[in-house]
Short mmCIF file of C-alpha atoms in Angstrom, two decimals:
data_model
loop_
_atom_site.label_atom_id
_atom_site.label_comp_id
_atom_site.label_asym_id
_atom_site.label_seq_id
_atom_site.Cartn_x
_atom_site.Cartn_y
_atom_site.Cartn_z
CA MET A 1351 25.90 -25.08 72.58
CA LYS A 1352 27.39 -25.23 69.19
CA ASN A 1353 23.94 -26.64 67.94
CA ILE A 1354 22.32 -23.57 69.45
CA TYR A 1355 24.74 -21.05 67.41
CA LYS A 1356 23.96 -23.20 64.36
CA LYS A 1357 20.27 -22.97 64.65
CA ILE A 1358 20.51 -19.24 65.27
CA LEU A 1359 22.66 -18.61 62.26
CA VAL A 1360 20.36 -20.84 60.06
CA SER A 1361 17.32 -18.81 61.40
CA PHE A 1362 19.14 -15.41 60.64
CA SER A 1363 20.09 -16.71 57.01
CA VAL A 1364 16.42 -17.77 56.32
CA VAL A 1365 15.27 -14.48 57.37
CA ALA A 1366 17.82 -12.72 55.44
CA LEU A 1367 16.97 -14.82 52.28
CA VAL A 1368 13.25 -14.17 52.60
CA THR A 1369 13.89 -10.30 53.16
CA SER A 1370 16.29 -10.16 50.07
CA CYS A 1371 13.69 -12.07 47.82
CA GLU A 1372 10.91 -9.61 49.11
CA LYS A 1373 13.07 -6.67 48.12
CA GLU A 1374 13.84 -8.16 44.76
CA LEU A 1375 10.16 -8.81 43.92
CA ASP A 1376 9.20 -5.51 44.88
CA LEU A 1377 11.74 -3.62 42.86
CA SER A 1378 10.20 -1.00 40.23
CA ASN A 1379 12.01 0.70 37.21
CA PRO A 1380 13.39 4.04 38.74
CA THR A 1381 13.00 5.56 35.24
CA ALA A 1382 9.45 4.56 34.63
CA LEU A 1383 6.87 7.23 34.70
CA SER A 1384 3.50 6.57 36.55
CA ILE A 1385 0.32 7.10 34.76
CA GLU A 1386 -0.21 10.24 36.83
CA GLU A 1387 3.20 11.55 35.77
CA LEU A 1388 2.94 10.46 32.11
CA LEU A 1389 -0.43 12.31 31.76
CA GLN A 1390 1.24 15.47 32.82
CA THR A 1391 3.80 15.31 30.10
CA ASN A 1392 3.33 17.21 26.68
CA ASN A 1393 2.64 13.98 24.75
CA GLY A 1394 1.52 11.50 27.52
CA PHE A 1395 -1.73 10.60 25.65
CA GLN A 1396 0.05 10.17 22.31
CA LEU A 1397 2.52 7.72 24.19
CA LEU A 1398 -0.57 5.79 25.90
CA SER A 1399 -2.31 5.47 22.58
CA ASN A 1400 0.80 4.30 20.74
CA GLY A 1401 0.89 1.61 23.63
CA VAL A 1402 -2.46 0.46 22.84
CA LEU A 1403 -1.65 -0.20 19.20
CA ASP A 1404 1.60 -1.87 20.07
CA ALA A 1405 -0.25 -4.13 22.53
CA TYR A 1406 -2.64 -5.13 19.65
CA GLN A 1407 0.10 -6.39 17.60
CA LYS A 1408 0.01 -9.65 19.54
CA VAL A 1409 -3.62 -10.45 18.56
CA PRO A 1410 -3.69 -11.44 14.76
CA ALA A 1411 -1.65 -14.71 14.93
CA ASN A 1412 -3.98 -16.23 17.35
CA GLU A 1413 -6.92 -14.72 15.54
CA PHE A 1414 -6.12 -16.87 12.42
CA LEU A 1415 -5.80 -20.01 14.32
CA LEU A 1416 -9.10 -19.57 16.29
CA ILE A 1417 -11.01 -18.15 13.51
CA GLU A 1418 -9.87 -19.32 10.21
CA LEU A 1419 -8.33 -22.64 11.05
CA ARG A 1420 -11.79 -23.56 12.53
CA SER A 1421 -13.49 -22.83 9.36
CA ASP A 1422 -14.10 -25.03 6.35
CA ASN A 1423 -11.53 -23.14 4.20
CA VAL A 1424 -8.15 -24.24 5.75
CA ARG A 1425 -6.58 -27.20 7.79
CA ALA A 1426 -3.30 -27.98 9.66
CA ASN A 1427 -0.78 -30.19 8.00
CA SER A 1428 0.42 -31.98 11.08
CA GLU A 1429 -1.11 -34.70 13.43
CA ASN A 1430 1.04 -33.27 16.25
CA GLY A 1431 0.95 -30.27 18.13
CA ASN A 1432 -1.75 -27.71 18.84
CA PHE A 1433 -2.92 -26.82 15.39
CA PRO A 1434 -5.00 -30.06 14.58
CA ALA A 1435 -6.86 -29.76 17.99
CA ILE A 1436 -7.92 -26.40 17.20
CA ASN A 1437 -8.91 -27.51 13.62
CA ALA A 1438 -10.98 -30.25 15.24
CA TYR A 1439 -12.67 -28.09 18.04
CA ASN A 1440 -11.01 -30.24 20.42
CA VAL A 1441 -9.63 -27.41 22.89
CA ASP A 1442 -10.27 -26.36 26.42
CA PRO A 1443 -9.70 -23.30 28.30
CA ASN A 1444 -6.02 -24.31 29.04
CA ASN A 1445 -5.14 -24.25 25.48
CA GLY A 1446 -2.38 -21.95 25.03
CA ASP A 1447 -3.67 -20.22 21.77
CA VAL A 1448 -7.10 -19.88 23.11
CA ALA A 1449 -5.88 -18.21 26.50
CA THR A 1450 -3.26 -15.97 24.53
CA TYR A 1451 -5.81 -14.66 22.14
CA TYR A 1452 -8.18 -13.78 25.09
CA SER A 1453 -5.54 -12.28 27.19
CA ASN A 1454 -3.96 -10.11 24.56
CA ASN A 1455 -7.38 -8.54 23.57
CA MET A 1456 -7.95 -7.84 27.33
CA ALA A 1457 -4.54 -6.29 27.66
CA THR A 1458 -5.17 -4.06 24.68
CA ILE A 1459 -8.56 -3.42 26.31
CA LYS A 1460 -6.89 -2.36 29.53
CA HIS A 1461 -4.47 0.06 27.95
CA ALA A 1462 -7.60 1.60 26.00
CA ASN A 1463 -9.51 1.93 29.35
CA THR A 1464 -6.52 3.92 30.71
CA ILE A 1465 -6.94 6.62 28.26
CA ILE A 1466 -10.76 6.57 28.58
CA ASP A 1467 -10.81 6.89 32.29
CA ASN A 1468 -8.52 9.90 31.99
CA ARG A 1469 -9.97 11.34 28.71
CA PHE A 1470 -11.17 14.73 30.34
CA LEU A 1471 -7.41 15.39 30.87
CA ALA A 1472 -6.52 14.89 27.26
CA PRO A 1473 -5.30 18.46 25.59
CA GLU A 1474 -7.19 19.67 22.66
CA ASP A 1475 -4.48 18.47 20.43
CA GLN A 1476 -4.54 14.97 21.51
CA GLN A 1477 -8.39 14.34 21.66
CA TYR A 1478 -7.94 11.89 18.71
CA THR A 1479 -6.30 9.61 21.04
CA VAL A 1480 -9.49 9.33 23.08
CA GLY A 1481 -11.28 8.39 19.95
CA GLU A 1482 -8.63 5.67 19.15
CA ALA A 1483 -8.93 4.25 22.52
CA TYR A 1484 -12.80 3.75 22.05
CA PHE A 1485 -12.11 2.43 18.73
CA MET A 1486 -9.48 -0.21 19.95
CA ARG A 1487 -11.80 -1.19 22.80
CA ALA A 1488 -14.55 -2.01 20.56
CA LEU A 1489 -12.52 -3.73 18.00
CA CYS A 1490 -11.08 -6.09 20.93
CA HIS A 1491 -14.47 -6.90 22.21
CA PHE A 1492 -15.72 -7.44 18.60
CA ASN A 1493 -12.87 -10.01 18.36
CA LEU A 1494 -13.89 -11.60 21.72
CA VAL A 1495 -17.65 -11.87 21.24
CA ARG A 1496 -17.20 -13.50 17.71
CA ALA A 1497 -14.83 -16.12 19.26
CA TYR A 1498 -16.15 -16.71 22.49
CA GLN A 1499 -19.92 -15.30 22.24
CA ASN A 1500 -20.98 -14.36 25.73
CA VAL A 1501 -18.09 -12.23 27.25
CA PRO A 1502 -17.67 -9.45 29.86
CA TYR A 1503 -17.56 -6.03 28.56
CA ILE A 1504 -14.74 -4.29 30.38
CA ASP A 1505 -15.41 -0.51 30.19
CA LYS A 1506 -12.92 0.78 32.89
CA VAL A 1507 -9.63 -0.11 34.47
CA LEU A 1508 -10.28 -2.98 36.84
CA ASP A 1509 -8.39 -3.25 40.15
CA ILE A 1510 -7.24 -7.01 39.99
CA THR A 1511 -6.97 -7.14 43.79
CA LYS A 1512 -10.66 -6.74 44.20
CA ASP A 1513 -13.49 -8.91 43.82
CA GLU A 1514 -15.06 -6.92 41.09
CA ALA A 1515 -12.15 -7.92 38.64
CA LEU A 1516 -12.65 -11.55 39.57
CA ASP A 1517 -16.38 -11.71 39.14
CA TYR A 1518 -16.97 -9.15 36.20
CA PRO A 1519 -20.06 -10.57 34.60
CA GLN A 1520 -20.48 -12.07 31.22
CA LEU A 1521 -23.11 -10.41 29.14
CA PRO A 1522 -25.39 -11.78 26.43
CA GLU A 1523 -24.04 -11.54 23.08
CA GLY A 1524 -26.69 -9.02 21.98
CA ASP A 1525 -25.78 -6.58 24.75
CA VAL A 1526 -21.98 -7.01 23.92
CA TYR A 1527 -22.70 -5.85 20.41
CA GLU A 1528 -24.73 -2.96 21.59
CA LYS A 1529 -21.98 -1.62 23.69
CA ILE A 1530 -19.56 -2.28 20.84
CA ILE A 1531 -21.57 -0.25 18.53
CA ASN A 1532 -21.76 2.47 20.92
CA ASP A 1533 -18.13 2.56 21.37
CA PHE A 1534 -17.53 2.81 17.66
CA LYS A 1535 -19.88 5.63 17.42
CA THR A 1536 -18.26 7.43 20.33
CA SER A 1537 -14.83 7.15 18.57
CA ILE A 1538 -16.36 8.67 15.31
CA ALA A 1539 -17.06 11.86 17.29
CA TYR A 1540 -13.70 11.97 18.60
CA LEU A 1541 -11.98 11.20 15.26
CA ASP A 1542 -14.02 13.62 13.28
CA GLY A 1543 -11.80 15.80 11.39
CA GLY A 1544 -8.62 13.76 11.93
CA VAL A 1545 -6.26 12.68 9.51
CA GLN A 1546 -7.28 9.49 7.43
CA ASN A 1547 -4.40 7.05 8.35
CA ARG A 1548 -4.79 3.47 7.81
CA TYR A 1549 -2.16 2.60 10.49
CA ARG A 1550 -4.47 4.17 13.05
CA PRO A 1551 -8.06 4.13 13.88
CA SER A 1552 -9.94 6.68 11.76
CA LYS A 1553 -13.38 8.05 11.45
CA GLY A 1554 -13.69 6.11 8.28
CA ALA A 1555 -12.79 2.92 9.78
CA ALA A 1556 -14.96 3.34 12.84
CA ILE A 1557 -17.94 3.83 10.52
CA CYS A 1558 -17.24 0.71 8.60
CA LEU A 1559 -16.64 -1.42 11.57
CA ALA A 1560 -19.85 -0.06 13.38
CA ALA A 1561 -21.70 -1.11 10.09
CA LYS A 1562 -20.00 -4.70 10.23
CA ALA A 1563 -21.01 -4.97 14.11
CA TYR A 1564 -24.56 -4.13 13.06
CA LEU A 1565 -24.45 -6.81 10.49
CA SER A 1566 -22.69 -9.50 12.90
CA GLN A 1567 -25.00 -9.20 15.87
CA PRO A 1568 -27.66 -12.00 16.51
CA ASN A 1569 -30.29 -9.80 14.95
CA PRO A 1570 -28.72 -8.08 12.03
CA ASN A 1571 -29.84 -4.37 11.60
CA TYR A 1572 -29.28 -4.06 7.79
CA GLY A 1573 -31.05 -0.54 7.82
CA GLU A 1574 -28.40 1.05 10.23
CA ALA A 1575 -25.56 -0.56 8.53
CA GLU A 1576 -26.82 0.78 5.18
CA LEU A 1577 -27.05 4.27 6.50
CA LEU A 1578 -23.52 4.08 7.98
CA LEU A 1579 -21.95 2.68 4.84
CA ALA A 1580 -23.83 5.21 2.64
CA SER A 1581 -22.34 8.00 4.49
CA VAL A 1582 -18.89 6.67 3.51
CA ILE A 1583 -19.74 6.31 0.00
CA GLU A 1584 -21.35 9.93 -0.38
CA ASN A 1585 -18.06 11.27 1.45
CA ASN A 1586 -15.39 8.99 -0.05
CA THR A 1587 -13.40 12.01 -1.04
CA SER A 1588 -12.49 12.17 2.64
CA TYR A 1589 -11.72 8.54 3.32
CA ASN A 1590 -10.21 7.50 -0.11
CA TYR A 1591 -11.61 3.97 -0.05
CA ASP A 1592 -12.05 2.27 -3.49
CA LEU A 1593 -12.26 -1.14 -4.95
CA ILE A 1594 -9.40 -2.23 -6.91
CA PHE A 1595 -10.99 -3.00 -10.30
CA THR A 1596 -10.07 -2.79 -13.82
CA GLU A 1597 -12.80 -1.99 -16.46
CA ARG A 1598 -12.75 -4.00 -19.61
CA ASN A 1599 -12.11 -0.96 -21.76
CA ASN A 1600 -8.90 -0.28 -19.79
CA ALA A 1601 -7.65 -3.89 -19.57
CA GLU A 1602 -4.15 -4.95 -20.65
CA GLN A 1603 -3.81 -7.19 -23.63
CA PHE A 1604 -1.01 -9.87 -23.18
CA GLU A 1605 -1.32 -11.41 -26.53
CA PHE A 1606 -2.36 -10.68 -30.16
CA ASN A 1607 -5.83 -12.04 -30.90
CA ALA A 1608 -6.92 -11.21 -34.32
CA ASP A 1609 -10.36 -9.98 -34.98
CA PRO A 1610 -12.10 -12.38 -37.28
CA LEU A 1611 -13.57 -9.33 -39.17
CA ASN A 1612 -10.35 -7.38 -39.34
CA PRO A 1613 -7.25 -9.57 -38.66
CA THR A 1614 -5.16 -6.50 -38.04
CA THR A 1615 -7.22 -5.45 -34.95
CA ASP A 1616 -6.14 -6.91 -31.66
CA VAL A 1617 -9.26 -8.32 -29.70
CA LEU A 1618 -9.30 -8.54 -25.98
CA THR A 1619 -10.32 -11.89 -25.14
CA ASP A 1620 -12.39 -13.04 -21.94
CA ALA A 1621 -9.16 -15.02 -20.62
CA GLU A 1622 -7.16 -11.78 -20.91
CA TYR A 1623 -9.88 -9.72 -19.00
CA TYR A 1624 -9.96 -12.31 -16.21
CA ALA A 1625 -5.98 -12.10 -16.05
CA ASN A 1626 -6.53 -8.48 -15.40
CA LEU A 1627 -8.88 -9.16 -12.49
CA VAL A 1628 -6.73 -11.79 -11.18
CA ILE A 1629 -3.85 -9.24 -10.98
CA ASP A 1630 -6.14 -6.79 -9.15
CA TYR A 1631 -7.36 -9.40 -6.70
CA GLY A 1632 -3.75 -10.29 -5.89
CA HIS A 1633 -3.13 -6.63 -5.43
CA VAL A 1634 -5.97 -6.51 -2.79
CA LEU A 1635 -3.85 -8.99 -0.89
CA GLY A 1636 -0.91 -7.14 -1.06
CA ASN A 1637 0.72 -9.37 -3.79
CA THR A 1638 2.15 -8.91 -7.14
CA ILE A 1639 2.78 -11.24 -10.07
CA SER A 1640 5.59 -11.65 -12.27
CA ASP A 1641 5.08 -11.22 -15.93
CA GLY A 1642 3.89 -14.28 -17.66
CA TYR A 1643 0.80 -15.27 -19.72
CA THR A 1644 0.53 -18.54 -21.77
CA ASP A 1645 -2.50 -19.92 -23.58
CA GLY A 1646 -5.13 -17.68 -21.51
CA VAL A 1647 -3.52 -18.20 -18.16
CA LEU A 1648 -1.10 -16.24 -16.09
CA ASP A 1649 2.00 -18.16 -15.44
CA GLY A 1650 4.06 -15.90 -13.31
CA SER A 1651 4.77 -16.25 -9.62
CA TRP A 1652 3.31 -14.16 -6.79
CA SER A 1653 5.47 -12.21 -4.40
CA ASN A 1654 4.74 -9.63 -1.70
CA SER A 1655 4.70 -5.92 -2.74
CA SER A 1656 5.17 -3.39 0.23
CA ALA A 1657 3.60 -0.81 -2.07
CA LEU A 1658 0.34 -2.67 -2.24
CA GLU A 1659 0.10 -3.69 1.47
CA ILE A 1660 -1.93 -0.42 2.40
CA ASN A 1661 -4.16 -0.18 -0.80
CA ASP A 1662 -7.41 1.61 -1.35
CA GLU A 1663 -9.25 -1.36 -0.10
CA VAL A 1664 -7.65 -1.34 3.51
CA ILE A 1665 -9.61 0.07 6.14
CA PHE A 1666 -7.47 -0.50 9.11
CA SER A 1667 -4.05 -2.25 9.29
CA ILE A 1668 -1.89 -2.66 12.29
CA ALA A 1669 1.67 -1.94 11.50
CA TYR A 1670 4.79 -4.34 12.36
CA ASP A 1671 7.61 -3.17 10.23
CA LEU A 1672 8.96 0.19 11.34
CA VAL A 1673 6.50 2.62 10.09
CA SER A 1674 6.55 6.49 10.90
CA SER A 1675 3.30 8.20 10.47
CA ASP A 1676 1.61 11.01 12.47
CA ASN A 1677 3.59 10.61 15.69
CA TYR A 1678 3.27 6.88 15.36
CA VAL A 1679 6.32 4.72 15.31
CA THR A 1680 5.99 0.90 16.02
CA SER A 1681 7.95 -2.13 15.29
CA ASP A 1682 7.65 -5.91 15.48
CA SER A 1683 6.33 -6.94 19.02
CA ALA A 1684 7.06 -10.41 20.23
CA LEU A 1685 7.22 -12.01 23.70
CA ASP A 1686 9.30 -15.20 24.46
CA ASP A 1687 6.38 -16.74 26.48
CA GLN A 1688 3.77 -15.90 23.93
CA VAL A 1689 2.98 -16.69 20.23
CA GLN A 1690 5.53 -14.59 18.38
CA THR A 1691 3.52 -12.06 16.32
CA ASP A 1692 6.25 -10.86 14.06
CA SER A 1693 4.28 -10.71 10.76
CA GLU A 1694 7.05 -12.30 8.82
CA SER A 1695 7.09 -15.21 11.13
CA HIS A 1696 3.35 -15.39 11.03
CA SER A 1697 3.55 -15.76 7.29
CA PHE A 1698 6.37 -18.20 7.33
CA ALA A 1699 4.05 -20.55 9.54
CA MET A 1700 1.69 -20.64 6.60
CA THR A 1701 4.18 -22.57 4.53
CA LEU A 1702 5.30 -26.28 4.31
CA GLN A 1703 8.67 -25.11 5.99
CA GLY A 1704 6.57 -23.46 9.00
CA PRO A 1705 5.74 -24.98 12.38
CA SER A 1706 3.94 -28.40 11.95
CA ASN A 1707 4.39 -28.18 8.24
CA GLY A 1708 2.03 -25.28 7.85
CA VAL A 1709 -1.49 -24.26 9.03
CA ASN A 1710 -2.90 -22.60 6.02
CA ILE A 1711 -3.67 -25.70 3.77
CA ALA A 1712 -6.93 -25.55 1.57
CA THR A 1713 -9.48 -28.06 2.69
CA LEU A 1714 -11.11 -30.50 0.19
CA ASP A 1715 -14.29 -28.65 0.58
CA PHE A 1716 -12.73 -25.45 -0.11
CA LEU A 1717 -10.99 -26.97 -3.37
CA GLU A 1718 -14.17 -28.17 -4.51
CA VAL A 1719 -15.39 -24.82 -5.15
CA MET A 1720 -12.28 -22.97 -5.53
CA ASN A 1721 -11.17 -24.03 -9.00
CA PRO A 1722 -10.44 -22.45 -12.56
CA GLU A 1723 -13.85 -23.18 -13.80
CA LEU A 1724 -16.01 -22.05 -10.89
CA GLN A 1725 -13.61 -19.16 -9.90
CA PRO A 1726 -11.56 -17.93 -12.78
CA VAL A 1727 -10.58 -14.72 -11.10
CA ARG A 1728 -10.03 -15.74 -7.37
CA PHE A 1729 -8.47 -19.00 -8.10
CA TYR A 1730 -5.12 -17.99 -9.27
CA ALA A 1731 -4.42 -15.26 -6.65
CA SER A 1732 -5.78 -17.45 -3.86
CA LEU A 1733 -4.17 -20.84 -4.12
CA ASN A 1734 -0.77 -22.18 -4.93
CA ALA A 1735 0.52 -25.65 -4.87
CA LEU A 1736 3.24 -27.28 -2.85
CA ASP A 1737 6.19 -26.16 -5.02
CA TYR A 1738 4.80 -22.60 -5.21
CA SER A 1739 5.26 -22.59 -8.87
CA ALA A 1740 2.14 -24.60 -10.36
CA THR A 1741 -1.05 -22.44 -11.23
CA LEU A 1742 -3.32 -25.57 -11.21
CA ILE A 1743 -4.20 -28.09 -8.43
CA ASP A 1744 -2.11 -31.16 -8.11
CA ASN A 1745 -4.03 -33.64 -5.98
CA THR A 1746 -0.90 -35.37 -5.12
CA LYS A 1747 0.33 -32.32 -3.33
CA ASP A 1748 -0.90 -30.00 -0.60
CA THR A 1749 -2.27 -26.75 -1.79
CA PHE A 1750 -1.78 -23.46 0.35
CA ASN A 1751 -3.84 -20.32 0.54
CA VAL A 1752 -1.61 -17.63 -0.98
CA LYS A 1753 -3.61 -15.01 0.84
CA PHE A 1754 -1.86 -15.31 4.14
CA ARG A 1755 1.38 -16.84 2.93
CA GLN A 1756 2.70 -13.76 1.28
CA MET A 1757 1.63 -11.04 3.75
CA VAL A 1758 4.41 -9.17 5.47
CA ARG A 1759 1.96 -7.08 7.52
CA LEU A 1760 -1.31 -8.53 8.69
CA GLU A 1761 -4.17 -6.64 7.50
CA ILE A 1762 -6.77 -6.77 10.24
CA MET A 1763 -9.68 -5.44 8.27
CA THR A 1764 -9.89 -5.24 4.49
CA GLY A 1765 -13.58 -4.69 4.40
CA LEU A 1766 -14.33 -3.58 0.81
CA PHE A 1767 -13.57 -6.99 -1.19
#
């Protein structure tokens, strides 16, 4: 009899446990608004659009690993871990960085589609958010088609419980580019008349990226790209894009060089002019150099300058540090179970002290063409030796690319240099 009671008690305990677990798994945030409720608020579309940009913050770190690390420019320093495998094209779909890059772009697309699917409900003063959504959907698919070639084009919010979401078809590369260009062009119409803001999608950025998509597709369309970019040049007072470049007659003279014909006149040497251009190139990358010029070479050290991170050559930059701008406040966004996308951590990974002793080391192929003789301007602002003080390559030390090492915010698109 006692055994029967024991079995009954155990049975009730199991049922209670299963029931309690089911309730716990089904719990929802009682303070969270549904999409329907959010869209009825005064700034619902603005909040959704900020969510799209926040989701995109997770993309850049993996993008460097999958795009730049697989080029002939950089390599990983360690024989252990994930980075050398990516560098050697020895990856599979289960690779964490490959999967994360794909899923983070898809998550951003899902958020963008939420706005697009409800675009007819957007009030007049929030129509720009629809343009931002089309822009971000196009940008994420642009990332994916360049990394994976044939990909599905997700143009609506999918129900993951239905077969449609499981079997959404991959499209040929050319078809994906056609849809990307159409989305960028749609965003241009919605963003027309909006404020030019490099921290948010803008009409100018959409035009430039549509042109880049024309040039990146399997059969480049140079004519259409030229027409789009010509419109940016002709109306540049609205977009405020410009090349950071010093004319020779405006260049700084670092040392006195006597004119052979007039010893009292200071002549600007080619080396001094190149030094001016080196400083300009560093500014494009958001870096400034400390004072120092000896025997025709800048000998100062580079450091990040927040004043230069958003410069005239930047078309669109996702923000990480707290930035308040046109109803947009965002901050570093990292998840414990994914690659941390805090931009300072990403920059730290570019150094010797970073994970696996750095992932941004110049390859020998790159060093053959990037030297003071062949690249008197780009060399000094692009490379730095292991101790971060040398200005010339020391073959006994690893040489890091400076471009990514000192960036505090990741500039997604700097399309003018």
